[in-house]
Structure formats: C-alpha cells, structure tokens
Amino acid sequence: MINTIYKILLVMFVTAASCVAQDITTLEQIGAVVRFERTEKAVTLHCRDNSQVQLTILAPDLIRVRASFGKPIPQSDHSWAIAKQNWETPRWGLNETSDLITITTDELEVAINRSPLLIEFRDARTHQVLNSDERPMSYDPKGNFAGIMFDPKAGPFVAAAKKLGFDEHFYGLGEKASRLDKRRSSFINWNSDTPGYIEGKDPIYQTIPFYIGLQRGIAYGIFFDNSYRSYFNFGQSSQQRAWFGAEGGEMNYYFFYGPSIKKILGRYADLTGHMPLPPLWALGNQQSRWSYYPDTMVEAVVNEYRKRDLPLDVVHLDIDSMNGHRVFTFDRTRFPDPKSLSDKLRRQGVKLITIVDPGIKHASGEGYHAFDQGLEKNFLQRRRNGDLFVPKVWPGESVFVDYTIPEARRWWGDLHRVYTDNGIAGIWNDMNEPSDFVDQTGKNQLDVVSYDEGEKTTHAKNRNTFALLMSRATYEGLERLQPDRRPYVITRAAYAGIQRYATMWTGDTNSTWEALSLNIPMFTSIGLSGEPFVGSDVGGFIGRGNGELLVRSYQVSFLAPFCRNHKVIDGYDQEPWRFGKYYEDIIRKYLKLRYALLPFLYTTLENAHRTGVPVFRPLLLNYQDDPNTYNLDDQFMIGDDILVAPILKPDVTRRLVYLPAGTWYDYWTNKRYTGGTMISGEAPLDVVPMFVRGGSIIPSGPSLNYIGEKPVDPITFNIYPDDKGAAAASLYEDDGVSPAYKTGAFRRTAFRATRGGRGFVVSIAAAEGSYNPGPRKFSVVLKTEKKPKVVTVVDTGRSQQVDIR
Ligand code: MIG
C-alpha cells in the first residue's frame, strides 16, 4: 500500500513540468520619477503612475529596494525571513541632476535614472558598474500573465530585470537540483515534495530567493524577499537580461555589495539570521531508516555499530514509530518504553531523533490530544469559507496548524514535551512543503487562509514560509523545554532565514551516481545561500545501491556537516556493513577520519555561525579571483584548508584534480604540490583525493566511538607550512551542548608556525573566551618533507603541555 502511494507520487512528479513562456516584456513598467523625498535613512521616489519606490540605506554595502506599483508603499512591512530590522544608518549622501538621483555610501553608489526609472549599483570608489536595471521594474495590472500564474488570484505579478553580464556567473538560490553556476538557467520557487528528483527537476523542497552575481571577480548579492511563487531567470532565453519576479506581493529586494562573496554572506547572515550552534554531537555520524522498529531493532542497529567499531552518535526514528502516524505519540507495541530505550542508548553514546510531520490526524471524538486541542484553540488551517482544510498525508485525513499564529507556534512547541520527557534529543521535520497526497502541486490549498499578522492571506503567500514557521515553533519549543541545551532541528522544506531554527538535508535522492554527483553543487549552493548545516542521505534514499556507490557517497559526505545514512522503506538495506567487509572497512576509515577531524570541523562550523561563511564550500568561495573555479563543482573544500575531489562515477580510480595557486599537500602521502594547475589524483576505492592547503594547521583529536566518549586529549596540530614556511589557524572549543557559548563561554586559541633559521617556531597565543576545557596535551606535527632540526614552542597561554613529533 505504502509502496503504491510512493510510486504514484514518483510518476506524478516526473510528468509534471512547467513550460509556459514567461515574457516579462509584456508587463507594465513603473512610471518615471516625478519627485522624491529623503529621510534620515531612506529615499522615496514618487512616480508618474502613482507608484512609489523606496531605497533604504541599511549599511554601506546593503541597500533595500521596495516598490509599490500604482499605489503608495504600504505602512505594513513584515517578513518572516528578516532577523535584523534596526540598522544603524551609515553615513550617506545624495546628489541630484536633472537626469539622475545618486545615493552614495562609503562603498556603494546608486544612480537612479528618473525617466525611465532605472537603478544602477556601482562601486563608490571605482565607479565601476556592478548591476543595473535592464528595464524599469514591472508589474501586471492587466492580468497578462494569467496563463503563467499558478494562482491567478494572487497577483499582480511583479518583476525586476537586470542587465546580463557577458561573463556574469550566478550562485546560490538555495536548494536547487542543478549545477553550481546557475547562468543560463531559470528556476521557480514553490516548495514541493519531489521524491526521486533528478538534475533539472524544479522546484524542489526549499525556497531561498537569494543569489550572488560574480563578474570580473567582483560579487554582489540580491535577496528578493517575497514568499509568493517566485521566478529567477539568469539569462536562460535572453542574451541581455537576468530577471526575477513573483506572483504577488511587493517588489522587495536587498542589494549586497562584496566585492568578496564572504563579506556578502556575512551581511546576509546579519539580515536573515546567523545559524546558532547545534549540539556538537550533531556533527557525529547518524543512521536512519524508514523505519527502524520495534525498539529491539533500534538496539540491534546500535549494537552492530559498536560491535563493528563504527562510530555512531545518532539514530533516527521515522514515521512508523508513531501510533498510527499520530504526531506526538509513540506506537506503544513497538516502543513500549521510549524513555528506557533512550536511556539505554545514551549509555552507549547514542541519541535518538524522531520525525515530526505537520499533518495531525483528523481524529474527531478519538481523544487524540493534538487534534482536539488544535481544533478547540482554533489553531488549524481553514479554507476561506471557514471549513477545516483536510489534506491527506501519512495518517490519512489530516489537518495542518496555522503557524503564523504566535500562540499556535507556542502550543506546537510545547507539544514536544512528550519527546524531551522521553529523552528524544532532536526533531526531524519532514513533509513540510507542505506535502498533500490529495494534490501535490498546492492547487487544492489555494483558498487556505492564514492569520499572517492579521492580514488573513492565502496559500499563495504562505506556502513557502510554512516550513520556516513550523521549524521556528519547534526550535523555540525545544529552547523553552530545555533551556540549558541547544535545540537540534532538521528540516526538509524552508524559506530564507531557516538557518536560525533548523539544519537541513536534501530530501529523497536516488541511489544513483547521477544523484551523488549532484550532492556537491547542492551542498555548496545551499551553503552560499545562508544554510551552513547541509547533508544528504548517504548512499542515496530511493533504489538499490551497492558497496561501491555507498563508499563513494561516504567519501563525499564524511566531512559534510550532516552525515546521515538513510534509506526508503522498500530499499535494500544500506548500513555500512550491508555490502560486506571490504566496503565496511573503507567506510570505517572515513567515519574515523571524520571523528579525528572534529576539532577542525567544529572550529569551521563555529566560523559559519559567526561569519555566515559555510563549512562545505565551492572552491570559488576561497579563490574568488580564479576563473578556473567558477564552474568547478565536482570537488569541494571544507573551510579554508581541506580540498576533496571525490570519485562520482563507477569503475573509476583516478581523476583530474584542480589545485588553486599555492602550496598543497596530499593528505595521505604528504607529497607537496604547487597549485594553479590540474593534477592527476589516484583514487582506488579506499582513497578519496584529499589535499591540505599549505599555510594551514589542522587540529585533530583522538579516535572516538561517539562525541563526548572521552576528553579530546591530546589535540594534535598538523602543520602544513606554505612556501615561506608559515602556517596559522585557530581552534574553537566550548561545552558542546549548552547555549553558554553565546555569552562568552568558549575558548578560541590562535596558533602560528614560522620557519626561522634551522627550525620552526610554533607560537600559541593566549586563549580568548571564558570556557575552561580542563587539562589536556597539545601535540605538534610538522608535515615538512625534511624534519626540522629545532622546533621551539612559545606558549603564551601557558596552559598546555606540548610535545612535538
Ligand atoms: O513521503 O517519513 O524525505 O526521509 O523517510 C515520504 C518517511 C515521507 C520523506 C522523507 C524521508 C522519510 C519519509 N518521508
């Protein structure tokens, strides 16, 4: 039965395609500027057609553009994505001529042509053009776009068109089943449950309407903060324009100036929120299956992991752990005592995560608390005519919560007490596009009204933010229930800002080589869109894998923030040992390496939290001036220092690896390379080509079965000097579980190595932050070809015992 539903879903998605021509030149253009006024932080343009445009100066490198067509800019101004509303206005100036109004900040110059109304962003110092309107912003008062609109009642359609650079590259846009450089592609955002998606399938689960343009090494960003079904076209069918638009709402975008992508990502994180740190164990290895039950099966999986000396931190409980798919319940035949199960597993170092879907079983008169309370409190979604909205999901006929109601979010969050009381350590939000088996496109939900700050808006506006608000309710609930612990939420669907509440995985992939090769551009693009904690079902979700595919899949994911093997209900088993000892031994090697590199991974993750720069990076993020990286998406970097070039095809044991300029070390052999060229990497099945940047220091720890098993002692600093003999790094540590890091309870230690005379000097700076990790040893390993004669350690912090190898 489940199988059949699943196959029907698959067929539906493969056949549904949207191919209506989207010609924005038929839209009406905003009128010319007739006058303008200026306040302390903004300029408002009044247009001939009664439209208004407002440019707000938020930071020297961040300008918001808001347009209201045929009417004044409304007073109400709300977005679920925005984390920071109040910006301290930077200094800026305004200059006008008969043709132009020019806004200047320390970094940006915004030239507004009055007639026609065209906006151009330039570098304030060089006056170089960064991005300019190809035509005035446009809208659809006449309904010309009727054939394109998914919900014709939503409109009017709004659009902005930008000149397409001859050599302009486009990155980001969140989770798309596409390559890294989005140039010549077009996309739609409409959160959709798309099992078994392949490259080109669009839209899929998430909506992050933020992209980065890069030309001549100079980057800008555009965040089109509009949750309606939106369109992004990066010159797919036009030589002159890239455009974005939406089926309703305001033209409302934020323009970010780099020139570095890293700087843009920092600003984007300031605007839409920084990812809080998840518990450190979230970086541990995770195992899942649709579905492990009963409890003895979960124990068997954990015992098998321990018996086979494979590290493991988390097991996931999928939908069959619930009583008839009722969220916030356990199936008491399968899981008679979830608390004693979680206690038992915890003693083995394993945490349980359970799935929570948005569908609450429609269960009148049954005494099911979630349904009864939701109904009684009037928190459930209703159609415009007042009827309950009754989608069909796993429990059969169901209801959804209107998460735009603050009290409903609070109630939903509090419902998680049944999980925290039973020792469940994290929550996995699935099906939150929201998926509805009655009609997966969303057509059947168009007249569902959400409270939406009292505006009572429909599905057209609220679909794409549904998952964001559900994750928010979950995160805030866990925060209230366990204030001394960091919440850990995983979501499938999302809207911009999701990183404040949830981590993500890329949904129902296939167990195929094609799907594996998509992992890299997807992880890196999601990272470039403000979501640093990414991962995919290791081995692929749907279909039958094999040992070779599973091993190569681990070689992609072993350093991804989310490393979880998961499998569909009717798929062949895929735990690391399922294909025999030969493959299992290789997988063990990579899982152990992941655990050994945890000090490095966690330091990189904390950097993502603080700076918005992701862990899993495309090379272009670190080498923005090197055009060889602009379309390179079959290799990746972890942080600034580790480069991995996995094998993405069967029967292949060697590949070309691009090493950017600089010194590089083969991780396995320590062989030195001078970059700026392609090299041939040897990759027998047990080897993934992996290189370390000269100039880096990689901290590593002892072998662990799970995080927290024993103190991270000793910490080894692996020093890879650059061509001048220098290297530097820092190590970040905290308690790994509590939110105390937010108030200074962390320890950041800077390290530096320099070559001098016949030896090396390694200096350890005084640590920053109040966290005390207790006594442990530091060990220094110099990865130089010849052993230096003298190594001196200067320990300003004076807290460690250091030995040198
Ligand atoms: O319609 O809960 O992406 O990870 O195992 C399928 C069952 C519902 C989809 C998720 C997948 C999960 C599955 N879910």
XYZ file of N, CA and C and ligand atoms in Angstrom, residues 5-6 9 193 195 205 288-291 318-320 322 355 357 394 428 430-431 433 435 437 440 492 505-509 537 541 564 566-569, ligand 1:
125
model
N 1.492 4.058 -3.079
C 1.367 5.519 -2.955
C 2.666 6.163 -3.405
N 3.744 5.551 -2.954
C 5.040 6.122 -3.243
C 5.326 6.151 -4.736
N 3.296 8.770 -6.492
C 3.912 10.081 -6.277
C 5.055 10.298 -7.252
N 7.226 18.610 -2.645
C 7.671 17.277 -2.245
C 7.990 16.510 -3.530
N 9.996 13.406 -4.470
C 10.829 12.215 -4.270
C 11.513 11.774 -5.559
N 12.289 21.167 -2.740
C 11.714 21.413 -1.411
C 11.789 22.857 -0.890
N 19.872 6.227 9.887
C 18.420 6.290 9.827
C 17.892 5.221 8.897
N 16.586 5.009 8.957
C 15.924 4.064 8.081
C 14.438 4.328 8.199
N 13.761 4.300 7.091
C 12.298 4.309 7.099
C 11.879 2.857 7.135
N 11.547 2.295 8.254
C 11.677 2.811 9.609
C 12.274 1.718 10.481
N 11.697 7.032 12.283
C 10.843 7.539 11.198
C 9.368 7.312 11.555
N 8.484 7.551 10.589
C 7.039 7.642 10.891
C 6.396 6.411 11.518
N 6.998 5.240 11.359
C 6.358 4.048 11.913
C 6.589 3.880 13.408
N 5.364 6.083 15.351
C 4.201 6.740 15.959
C 3.025 5.767 16.023
N 11.016 11.839 13.964
C 10.394 12.618 12.898
C 9.107 13.252 13.421
N 5.960 15.266 11.511
C 5.351 15.798 10.297
C 4.311 16.853 10.670
N 0.372 10.982 5.820
C 0.560 9.617 6.340
C -0.546 9.129 7.262
N 13.127 16.007 13.671
C 13.291 15.942 12.227
C 11.944 16.302 11.588
N 9.685 16.745 8.512
C 9.557 16.258 7.134
C 8.215 16.738 6.582
N 7.970 16.581 5.293
C 6.650 16.790 4.670
C 6.134 18.227 4.806
N 6.386 20.991 3.102
C 6.315 21.915 1.935
C 5.054 22.768 1.959
N 3.413 18.950 2.050
C 3.029 17.907 1.128
C 1.592 17.473 1.419
N -1.120 14.527 -0.246
C -1.312 13.482 -1.266
C -2.534 13.737 -2.142
N -0.410 17.309 -4.920
C 0.933 17.728 -4.507
C 1.307 19.105 -5.022
N 13.102 19.612 5.941
C 13.194 19.338 4.509
C 12.886 20.609 3.715
N 18.449 18.658 5.208
C 19.024 17.627 4.337
C 18.284 17.705 3.019
N 18.847 17.115 1.990
C 18.336 17.370 0.643
C 17.246 16.395 0.179
N 16.511 15.823 1.112
C 15.302 15.074 0.773
C 15.558 13.752 0.074
N 14.572 13.350 -0.736
C 14.548 11.996 -1.282
C 15.354 11.853 -2.569
N 16.630 11.647 -2.392
C 17.531 11.460 -3.529
C 17.435 10.020 -4.031
N 21.109 12.113 2.267
C 21.093 10.709 2.675
C 22.320 10.018 2.082
N 18.664 7.692 -1.198
C 17.453 7.257 -0.486
C 16.673 6.190 -1.259
N 24.433 11.502 7.477
C 23.429 10.511 7.872
C 23.101 9.559 6.728
N 20.585 7.022 5.231
C 19.132 6.843 5.386
C 18.616 6.105 4.164
N 17.523 5.371 4.326
C 17.006 4.560 3.214
C 15.496 4.485 3.234
N 14.914 4.481 2.043
C 13.462 4.373 1.874
C 12.950 3.031 2.392
N 11.654 2.973 2.644
C 11.064 1.781 3.274
C 11.303 0.506 2.460
O 6.561 10.531 1.778
O 8.806 9.530 6.623
O 12.122 12.650 2.848
O 13.378 10.866 4.543
O 11.946 8.562 5.322
C 7.724 10.055 2.348
C 9.061 8.740 5.507
C 7.886 10.632 3.726
C 10.053 11.516 3.176
C 11.398 11.843 3.732
C 12.106 10.570 4.045
C 11.301 9.780 5.057
C 9.922 9.514 4.503
N 9.265 10.754 4.138
